[in-house]
Coordinates of C-alpha atoms in Angstrom, one line a residue:
M6 CA -74.2 140.2 69.1
S7 CA -76.1 143.1 67.9
L8 CA -76.1 144.0 64.2
H9 CA -74.1 147.2 63.7
L10 CA -75.5 149.4 60.9
T11 CA -73.5 152.3 59.7
L12 CA -75.1 155.0 57.4
I13 CA -72.2 156.7 55.3
G14 CA -72.7 160.0 54.0
I15 CA -70.9 159.7 50.7
G16 CA -71.3 163.3 49.2
T17 CA -73.0 163.9 45.8
G18 CA -71.1 161.3 43.7
N19 CA -67.4 162.7 43.8
S20 CA -65.1 160.2 45.5
E21 CA -63.1 163.2 46.5
H22 CA -66.1 164.3 49.0
L23 CA -65.6 161.4 51.0
T24 CA -64.2 162.4 54.6
L25 CA -61.2 160.1 56.1
Q26 CA -64.0 159.1 58.8
A27 CA -66.0 157.9 55.8
I28 CA -63.2 156.0 54.3
R29 CA -62.2 154.2 57.6
A30 CA -65.9 153.4 58.2
I31 CA -66.4 151.7 54.6
N32 CA -63.3 149.6 55.4
R33 CA -64.6 148.3 58.7
Q34 CA -67.7 147.0 57.4
D35 CA -68.4 143.3 56.8
L36 CA -71.0 143.9 54.3
I37 CA -72.1 147.1 52.1
L38 CA -75.4 147.3 50.6
I39 CA -76.0 149.1 47.1
P40 CA -79.3 149.9 46.3
Q41 CA -80.6 149.4 42.5
K42 CA -83.3 151.6 41.4
G43 CA -83.9 150.6 38.1
E44 CA -82.0 151.2 34.6
G45 CA -82.8 154.9 34.7
K46 CA -81.0 155.4 37.7
A47 CA -78.2 152.6 37.2
D48 CA -75.6 155.6 37.5
L49 CA -76.3 156.0 41.1
A50 CA -75.6 152.2 41.8
D51 CA -72.3 152.5 39.5
L52 CA -71.2 156.0 41.4
R53 CA -71.4 153.6 44.7
R54 CA -69.5 150.6 43.4
T55 CA -67.0 153.0 42.0
I56 CA -66.5 154.8 45.2
C57 CA -65.9 151.2 46.8
D58 CA -63.5 150.3 44.1
E59 CA -61.4 153.4 44.9
V60 CA -61.3 153.5 48.8
L61 CA -62.1 149.9 49.7
T62 CA -58.9 148.0 50.8
N63 CA -60.5 145.6 53.2
T64 CA -60.4 142.4 51.0
T65 CA -63.2 140.7 53.2
T66 CA -65.8 143.3 52.7
Q67 CA -68.5 142.2 50.7
V68 CA -70.2 144.6 48.2
V69 CA -73.6 143.4 47.5
M70 CA -76.4 144.6 45.1
F71 CA -80.0 144.6 46.0
D72 CA -83.4 145.7 44.3
L73 CA -85.0 148.8 45.9
P74 CA -88.9 149.0 45.8
V75 CA -90.6 151.9 43.9
R76 CA -93.2 154.0 45.3
D77 CA -96.8 153.1 44.4
E78 CA -98.1 156.0 42.5
A79 CA -101.6 154.6 42.7
T80 CA -101.8 155.6 46.6
L81 CA -103.3 159.3 46.4
D82 CA -102.5 160.5 49.7
Y83 CA -98.7 161.4 49.9
R84 CA -97.6 160.7 53.3
R85 CA -99.2 157.4 53.2
R86 CA -97.6 156.7 49.8
V87 CA -94.0 157.6 51.3
D88 CA -94.7 155.5 54.6
D89 CA -95.6 152.3 52.5
W90 CA -92.7 152.9 50.4
H91 CA -90.2 153.2 53.4
D92 CA -91.7 150.2 55.0
A93 CA -91.2 148.2 51.5
I94 CA -87.6 149.2 51.8
A95 CA -86.8 148.5 55.1
V96 CA -88.3 144.8 54.4
A97 CA -85.7 144.6 51.5
W98 CA -82.9 145.8 53.7
Q99 CA -83.9 143.0 56.2
R100 CA -83.8 140.4 53.5
A101 CA -80.6 141.4 51.9
M102 CA -79.0 141.2 55.3
A103 CA -80.6 138.1 56.3
Y104 CA -79.1 136.4 53.2
H105 CA -75.6 137.5 54.4
A106 CA -76.4 136.5 58.2
G107 CA -72.7 136.0 58.9
A108 CA -72.2 140.0 58.4
Q109 CA -72.5 141.8 61.8
K110 CA -71.1 144.9 60.4
V111 CA -73.6 146.3 57.5
A112 CA -73.2 149.6 56.1
L113 CA -75.4 152.0 53.3
L114 CA -73.7 154.5 51.3
V115 CA -76.3 157.6 51.4
W116 CA -76.0 160.2 48.8
G117 CA -75.1 163.7 50.5
D118 CA -75.7 163.2 54.2
P119 CA -78.4 161.2 56.3
S120 CA -79.8 163.9 57.9
L121 CA -81.0 166.3 54.9
Y122 CA -83.8 165.4 53.0
D123 CA -83.1 161.7 53.2
S124 CA -85.2 159.1 54.7
T125 CA -82.5 156.2 55.5
L126 CA -82.5 157.5 59.2
R127 CA -86.5 156.8 59.2
I128 CA -86.0 153.7 57.1
A129 CA -83.5 152.3 59.6
A130 CA -85.8 153.0 62.6
R131 CA -88.3 150.6 61.1
L132 CA -86.0 147.5 61.6
N133 CA -86.9 144.8 63.7
P134 CA -84.6 144.0 65.8
A135 CA -83.3 147.3 66.2
P136 CA -79.5 147.6 65.0
V137 CA -76.9 149.5 66.9
L138 CA -76.8 152.7 64.5
E139 CA -73.7 154.8 63.5
V140 CA -74.1 157.7 61.5
I141 CA -71.0 159.2 59.3
P142 CA -71.7 162.8 57.8
G143 CA -71.3 163.7 54.4
I144 CA -71.1 166.9 52.0
T145 CA -74.5 167.7 51.0
S146 CA -75.9 168.7 47.6
L147 CA -76.5 172.2 49.2
H148 CA -72.7 172.7 50.4
A149 CA -71.9 171.4 46.7
L150 CA -74.2 174.0 45.2
T151 CA -72.7 176.9 47.3
A152 CA -69.2 175.7 46.3
A153 CA -69.9 175.6 42.6
H154 CA -71.2 179.3 42.2
A155 CA -68.8 180.5 45.2
I156 CA -71.6 182.0 47.3
A157 CA -72.6 182.3 50.6
L158 CA -75.9 180.8 51.7
N159 CA -77.2 183.3 53.9
E160 CA -77.0 187.0 54.0
I161 CA -75.1 188.7 57.3
G162 CA -77.2 187.5 60.3
A163 CA -80.1 186.6 58.1
P164 CA -82.0 183.2 58.2
F165 CA -82.9 180.8 55.6
V166 CA -85.2 177.9 54.8
V167 CA -84.7 174.8 53.3
T168 CA -87.7 173.4 51.4
T169 CA -89.2 171.3 48.9
G170 CA -90.5 171.8 45.2
R171 CA -93.8 170.7 46.3
R172 CA -94.2 173.0 49.0
L173 CA -93.0 175.8 47.1
R174 CA -95.4 175.0 44.4
D175 CA -98.3 174.7 46.8
E176 CA -97.5 177.3 49.3
G177 CA -95.6 180.0 47.4
W178 CA -92.7 181.8 49.0
P179 CA -92.0 180.8 52.5
P180 CA -92.7 183.4 55.0
G181 CA -90.3 185.1 57.4
V182 CA -87.3 184.7 54.9
D183 CA -85.7 186.1 51.8
T184 CA -83.3 183.1 51.0
A185 CA -85.0 179.6 50.3
V186 CA -83.2 176.5 49.4
V187 CA -85.2 174.1 47.1
M188 CA -84.8 170.5 47.0
L189 CA -86.8 167.4 45.8
D190 CA -88.2 169.6 42.8
S191 CA -89.7 167.4 40.0
G192 CA -89.2 170.3 37.8
G193 CA -89.4 174.1 37.6
A194 CA -91.5 175.0 40.9
F195 CA -89.9 178.4 40.6
A196 CA -91.7 179.1 37.5
T197 CA -94.9 179.6 39.8
L198 CA -93.7 182.7 41.8
D199 CA -93.5 186.4 40.5
P200 CA -90.0 186.4 39.4
A201 CA -89.6 190.3 40.2
G202 CA -86.8 190.8 42.5
I203 CA -85.7 187.3 42.9
E204 CA -82.2 185.6 42.0
I205 CA -81.6 182.0 41.6
W206 CA -78.5 180.0 41.8
W207 CA -79.3 176.3 40.1
G208 CA -77.2 173.2 39.6
A209 CA -77.7 169.7 38.7
Y210 CA -75.4 166.9 39.3
V211 CA -73.5 169.3 41.5
G212 CA -70.1 167.9 42.3
M213 CA -70.4 165.2 39.6
P214 CA -68.5 165.3 36.4
Q215 CA -71.6 166.3 34.4
Q216 CA -72.2 169.1 36.6
I217 CA -74.5 171.9 35.3
I218 CA -74.9 175.2 37.0
C219 CA -76.8 178.6 36.2
A220 CA -77.3 181.6 37.9
G221 CA -79.0 185.1 37.4
K222 CA -82.2 187.0 38.0
L223 CA -85.1 184.7 37.8
A224 CA -87.0 186.8 35.1
E225 CA -83.8 186.1 32.8
V226 CA -83.0 182.7 33.3
G227 CA -86.0 180.8 34.3
S228 CA -86.8 179.7 31.2
K229 CA -83.2 178.5 30.3
I230 CA -82.9 176.5 33.5
I231 CA -86.3 174.5 32.6
A232 CA -84.6 173.8 29.3
L233 CA -81.5 172.8 30.5
R234 CA -83.0 170.5 32.9
A235 CA -85.4 168.8 30.4
E236 CA -82.2 168.3 28.1
A237 CA -79.8 166.7 30.9
R238 CA -82.6 164.4 31.9
A239 CA -83.4 163.3 28.7
Q240 CA -79.5 162.4 28.2
H241 CA -78.9 161.0 31.6
G242 CA -82.5 159.1 32.1
W243 CA -82.4 160.8 35.7
I244 CA -81.7 164.1 37.4
M245 CA -80.9 165.5 40.7
D246 CA -81.1 169.1 40.8
I247 CA -81.2 171.8 43.7
Y248 CA -81.2 175.5 43.8
I249 CA -81.3 178.7 46.0
L250 CA -83.8 181.5 45.5
R251 CA -83.3 185.1 47.1
R252 CA -85.2 188.2 47.0
R253 CA -83.6 191.7 46.8
V254 CA -85.3 194.0 48.7
M255 CA -84.0 197.8 47.8
T256 CA -84.7 200.9 50.0
G257 CA -88.4 201.6 50.6
G258 CA -89.2 197.9 50.8
Q259 CA -89.3 197.8 46.7
T260 CA -87.7 195.0 45.0
W261 CA -85.8 195.2 41.7
G262 CA -87.3 193.6 38.6

């Protein structure tokens, strides 16, 4: 009998973000694996356990912690560093599942949604033998951010791009769009842009009790956001943040400043 692996999107740490589909999937499992990412990110494992405590009614389901490998920062090539890390995580998954060999239905609780800037699906593709894969969608940090600010993501009929802090820092404003969503920013990539004509909607820990948000003209609030981010990281030991940038173009092609 083939292993059945379910990747369950759980939103951004708020148990109320769970869909009924996600709750039912959690309760179908023999085994739920929860990664431990070290003391600095213990909150993330604790939140997953809290979600299980709140919605898991199947008394036969086991919830098991396992240690997640860390990236080797000594590997200079970024893509190689990430690929090696994903290989190591796949091995950690298989070891954890092998230790509970009787479990035929196994799940991982995925922050946000497995399809958006998350590598869980890529790691699952490394498993051998390949499991039967099921994906349960979840609320993304992007949607939690737009809800927190009560804004629409796109202008009428206009495109937007989702990118990373590293690419924004290295390549500048993405071509062909006036709205950019920035994820996986190690801190303040927006500060590399000319702030004239740019608005920002920023949030950290969106959807969680410790949520922080800030919005305004980038020239006016950029330094405040950097300070808020540093303070929150020092307080919690980790941070997950996301922001939307939008360029405002006035008649004649000029931007307001």
